[in-house]
PDB file of C-alpha atoms in Angstrom:
ATOM      1  CA  MET A   1      27.095   3.868  17.921  1.00  0.00           C
ATOM      2  CA  ALA A   2      24.312   1.557  16.194  1.00  0.00           C
ATOM      3  CA  SER A   3      25.450  -2.045  14.940  1.00  0.00           C
ATOM      4  CA  VAL A   4      24.801  -3.003  11.123  1.00  0.00           C
ATOM      5  CA  ILE A   5      21.030  -3.990  11.037  1.00  0.00           C
ATOM      6  CA  HIS A   6      20.966  -6.376   7.920  1.00  0.00           C
ATOM      7  CA  TYR A   7      19.126  -8.378   5.706  1.00  0.00           C
ATOM      8  CA  THR A   8      18.604 -10.120   2.861  1.00  0.00           C
ATOM      9  CA  ILE A   9      15.156  -9.805   2.051  1.00  0.00           C
ATOM     10  CA  ALA A  10      15.052 -13.206  -0.322  1.00  0.00           C
ATOM     11  CA  THR A  11      16.062 -15.212   2.209  1.00  0.00           C
ATOM     12  CA  GLU A  12      13.736 -13.804   4.637  1.00  0.00           C
ATOM     13  CA  ALA A  13      10.669 -14.294   2.400  1.00  0.00           C
ATOM     14  CA  GLU A  14      12.170 -17.607   1.644  1.00  0.00           C
ATOM     15  CA  LYS A  15      11.667 -18.562   5.698  1.00  0.00           C
ATOM     16  CA  TYR A  16       8.605 -17.007   6.413  1.00  0.00           C
ATOM     17  CA  ALA A  17       5.345 -17.204   4.647  1.00  0.00           C
ATOM     18  CA  ASP A  18       3.247 -14.647   6.491  1.00  0.00           C
ATOM     19  CA  PHE A  19       0.939 -12.268   5.281  1.00  0.00           C
ATOM     20  CA  ARG A  20       2.680  -9.884   7.462  1.00  0.00           C
ATOM     21  CA  ARG A  21       6.209  -9.665   9.456  1.00  0.00           C
ATOM     22  CA  VAL A  22       7.264  -6.805  11.110  1.00  0.00           C
ATOM     23  CA  LEU A  23      11.196  -6.847  10.723  1.00  0.00           C
ATOM     24  CA  TRP A  24      12.715  -3.996  12.261  1.00  0.00           C
ATOM     25  CA  THR A  25      10.484  -0.591  13.780  1.00  0.00           C
ATOM     26  CA  GLY A  26      13.230   2.367  14.176  1.00  0.00           C
ATOM     27  CA  LYS A  27      11.693   5.521  15.697  1.00  0.00           C
ATOM     28  CA  HIS A  28      10.775   7.282  12.299  1.00  0.00           C
ATOM     29  CA  THR A  29      10.068   4.012   9.921  1.00  0.00           C
ATOM     30  CA  GLN A  30       9.262   0.661  10.076  1.00  0.00           C
ATOM     31  CA  LEU A  31       9.947  -2.435   7.432  1.00  0.00           C
ATOM     32  CA  VAL A  32       7.535  -5.134   7.186  1.00  0.00           C
ATOM     33  CA  ILE A  33       7.706  -8.308   4.360  1.00  0.00           C
ATOM     34  CA  MET A  34       4.948  -9.372   2.918  1.00  0.00           C
ATOM     35  CA  THR A  35       3.021 -12.610   1.460  1.00  0.00           C
ATOM     36  CA  ILE A  36       0.454 -12.008  -0.466  1.00  0.00           C
ATOM     37  CA  PRO A  37      -1.052 -15.790  -1.843  1.00  0.00           C
ATOM     38  CA  PRO A  38      -2.195 -16.193  -5.298  1.00  0.00           C
ATOM     39  CA  ASP A  39      -5.594 -14.629  -5.778  1.00  0.00           C
ATOM     40  CA  GLY A  40      -5.404 -12.428  -2.735  1.00  0.00           C
ATOM     41  CA  GLU A  41      -4.887  -9.132  -1.836  1.00  0.00           C
ATOM     42  CA  ILE A  42      -3.466  -6.609   0.899  1.00  0.00           C
ATOM     43  CA  GLY A  43      -6.640  -4.995   1.334  1.00  0.00           C
ATOM     44  CA  GLU A  44      -8.316  -1.348  -0.143  1.00  0.00           C
ATOM     45  CA  GLU A  45      -7.008   1.164   2.792  1.00  0.00           C
ATOM     46  CA  VAL A  46      -5.406   4.770   3.389  1.00  0.00           C
ATOM     47  CA  HIS A  47      -2.326   5.902   5.876  1.00  0.00           C
ATOM     48  CA  GLU A  48      -3.299   9.210   6.473  1.00  0.00           C
ATOM     49  CA  ASP A  49      -0.326   9.940   7.637  1.00  0.00           C
ATOM     50  CA  ILE A  50       2.020   7.596   6.721  1.00  0.00           C
ATOM     51  CA  ASP A  51       3.999   7.255   3.577  1.00  0.00           C
ATOM     52  CA  GLN A  52       4.494   3.841   2.565  1.00  0.00           C
ATOM     53  CA  ILE A  53       7.318   2.420  -0.382  1.00  0.00           C
ATOM     54  CA  LEU A  54       6.962  -0.984  -1.197  1.00  0.00           C
ATOM     55  CA  THR A  55       9.437  -3.611  -3.534  1.00  0.00           C
ATOM     56  CA  PHE A  56       8.651  -6.046  -5.025  1.00  0.00           C
ATOM     57  CA  VAL A  57      10.744  -9.515  -4.810  1.00  0.00           C
ATOM     58  CA  SER A  58       8.852 -12.216  -6.345  1.00  0.00           C
ATOM     59  CA  GLY A  59       5.302 -13.082  -8.090  1.00  0.00           C
ATOM     60  CA  THR A  60       3.170 -10.531 -10.388  1.00  0.00           C
ATOM     61  CA  GLY A  61       0.772  -8.653  -8.948  1.00  0.00           C
ATOM     62  CA  GLU A  62      -1.427  -4.751  -9.522  1.00  0.00           C
ATOM     63  CA  ALA A  63      -0.660  -1.600  -7.640  1.00  0.00           C
ATOM     64  CA  ARG A  64      -3.762   0.348  -7.104  1.00  0.00           C
ATOM     65  CA  ILE A  65      -3.387   3.551  -6.116  1.00  0.00           C
ATOM     66  CA  ASP A  66      -5.706   6.480  -6.389  1.00  0.00           C
ATOM     67  CA  GLY A  67      -7.952   5.027  -9.134  1.00  0.00           C
ATOM     68  CA  SER A  68      -4.717   4.170 -11.365  1.00  0.00           C
ATOM     69  CA  THR A  69      -3.475   0.525 -12.095  1.00  0.00           C
ATOM     70  CA  LYS A  70      -0.085  -0.347 -12.857  1.00  0.00           C
ATOM     71  CA  ALA A  71       1.418  -3.719 -12.927  1.00  0.00           C
ATOM     72  CA  VAL A  72       4.222  -5.420 -10.409  1.00  0.00           C
ATOM     73  CA  ALA A  73       6.714  -7.829 -10.684  1.00  0.00           C
ATOM     74  CA  GLN A  74       9.824  -8.536  -9.394  1.00  0.00           C
ATOM     75  CA  GLY A  75      12.484  -5.587  -9.223  1.00  0.00           C
ATOM     76  CA  ASP A  76       9.666  -3.165  -9.101  1.00  0.00           C
ATOM     77  CA  LEU A  77       9.091  -0.560  -7.004  1.00  0.00           C
ATOM     78  CA  VAL A  78       5.964   1.437  -5.830  1.00  0.00           C
ATOM     79  CA  VAL A  79       5.555   4.705  -3.699  1.00  0.00           C
ATOM     80  CA  VAL A  80       1.987   5.289  -1.691  1.00  0.00           C
ATOM     81  CA  PRO A  81       2.099   8.646  -0.214  1.00  0.00           C
ATOM     82  CA  ALA A  82       0.082   9.346   2.731  1.00  0.00           C
ATOM     83  CA  GLY A  83      -3.433   9.886   2.459  1.00  0.00           C
ATOM     84  CA  ALA A  84      -3.573   7.681  -1.047  1.00  0.00           C
ATOM     85  CA  LYS A  85      -6.421   5.021  -1.212  1.00  0.00           C
ATOM     86  CA  HIS A  86      -4.370   1.537  -2.454  1.00  0.00           C
ATOM     87  CA  ASN A  87      -4.412  -2.132  -2.980  1.00  0.00           C
ATOM     88  CA  PHE A  88      -2.017  -4.815  -4.047  1.00  0.00           C
ATOM     89  CA  VAL A  89      -3.606  -7.458  -5.787  1.00  0.00           C
ATOM     90  CA  ASN A  90      -1.929 -10.704  -6.603  1.00  0.00           C
ATOM     91  CA  THR A  91      -2.793 -11.826 -10.268  1.00  0.00           C
ATOM     92  CA  GLY A  92      -0.217 -14.375 -10.742  1.00  0.00           C
ATOM     93  CA  PRO A  93      -0.335 -18.141  -9.766  1.00  0.00           C
ATOM     94  CA  ASN A  94       2.646 -17.584  -7.455  1.00  0.00           C
ATOM     95  CA  PRO A  95       2.550 -15.692  -4.247  1.00  0.00           C
ATOM     96  CA  LEU A  96       3.155 -11.851  -4.654  1.00  0.00           C
ATOM     97  CA  VAL A  97       6.039 -11.522  -2.123  1.00  0.00           C
ATOM     98  CA  LEU A  98       6.905  -7.637  -1.046  1.00  0.00           C
ATOM     99  CA  TYR A  99       8.892  -5.881   1.247  1.00  0.00           C
ATOM    100  CA  THR A 100       7.632  -2.288   2.811  1.00  0.00           C
ATOM    101  CA  VAL A 101       8.832   1.116   4.136  1.00  0.00           C
ATOM    102  CA  TYR A 102       6.044   2.828   6.536  1.00  0.00           C
ATOM    103  CA  GLY A 103       7.235   6.250   7.774  1.00  0.00           C
ATOM    104  CA  PRO A 104       6.308   6.545  10.334  1.00  0.00           C
ATOM    105  CA  PRO A 105       5.822   2.662  11.957  1.00  0.00           C
ATOM    106  CA  GLU A 106       2.386   1.854  11.182  1.00  0.00           C
ATOM    107  CA  HIS A 107       2.220  -1.695  12.973  1.00  0.00           C
ATOM    108  CA  ALA A 108       3.221  -3.379  16.031  1.00  0.00           C
ATOM    109  CA  ASP A 109       7.035  -3.769  16.606  1.00  0.00           C
ATOM    110  CA  GLY A 110       7.319  -7.783  16.260  1.00  0.00           C
ATOM    111  CA  ALA A 111       4.219  -8.533  14.663  1.00  0.00           C
ATOM    112  CA  VAL A 112       3.184 -11.316  13.401  1.00  0.00           C
ATOM    113  CA  HIS A 113       0.097 -11.801  11.169  1.00  0.00           C
ATOM    114  CA  ARG A 114      -0.031 -15.731   8.920  1.00  0.00           C
ATOM    115  CA  THR A 115      -3.321 -14.446   7.123  1.00  0.00           C
ATOM    116  CA  ARG A 116      -4.575 -11.221   5.644  1.00  0.00           C
ATOM    117  CA  GLU A 117      -7.573 -12.426   8.008  1.00  0.00           C
ATOM    118  CA  GLU A 118      -5.632 -12.776  11.285  1.00  0.00           C
ATOM    119  CA  ALA A 119      -3.511  -8.822  10.173  1.00  0.00           C
ATOM    120  CA  ASP A 120      -7.079  -7.382  10.155  1.00  0.00           C
ATOM    121  CA  ALA A 121      -8.479  -9.454  13.092  1.00  0.00           C
ATOM    122  CA  ALA A 122      -5.445  -7.480  14.725  1.00  0.00           C
ATOM    123  CA  GLU A 123      -5.745  -3.913  13.549  1.00  0.00           C
ATOM    124  CA  GLU A 124      -9.924  -4.104  14.554  1.00  0.00           C
ATOM    125  CA  SER A 125      -8.781  -5.115  17.980  1.00  0.00           C
ATOM    126  CA  GLY A 126      -6.349  -2.817  18.631  1.00  0.00           C
ATOM    127  CA  GLU A 127      -3.565  -5.509  18.980  1.00  0.00           C
ATOM    128  CA  ASP A 128      -1.704  -4.149  16.180  1.00  0.00           C
ATOM    129  CA  GLU A 129      -0.637  -0.367  16.982  1.00  0.00           C
ATOM    130  CA  PRO A 130       2.342   0.839  16.445  1.00  0.00           C
ATOM    131  CA  PRO A 131       4.897   2.160  19.265  1.00  0.00           C
ATOM    132  CA  THR A 132       4.004   5.552  20.347  1.00  0.00           C
ATOM    133  CA  GLY A 133       6.970   8.229  20.970  1.00  0.00           C
TER     134      GLY A 133
END
């Protein structure tokens, strides 16, 4: 029997200012917390076979999905279906903090990337691959 896995997302967000930090990886889903600095963005991308659900903890920004734009703030939740072109942009003066659930996992278990540049480099080099089977 599995033990209770529990996070207080606001507390996790306060502890870490990393661009991306994988908190938990399961067989079918993955929990990741992200901090996008002012004037920063996740970067436009498409996950062909991965659904993504993002919940915003603090800050303000824009969700850009398949040509549509919607303002986002604390308490908002956005769904990105597999195959949708998307980007999330910080439009405010403070960090935009969110957590996201990928199904199936998208990143290496336990991955920590301090900056977007570090995250992009890890993806391009193949270091940031999700666990298999």
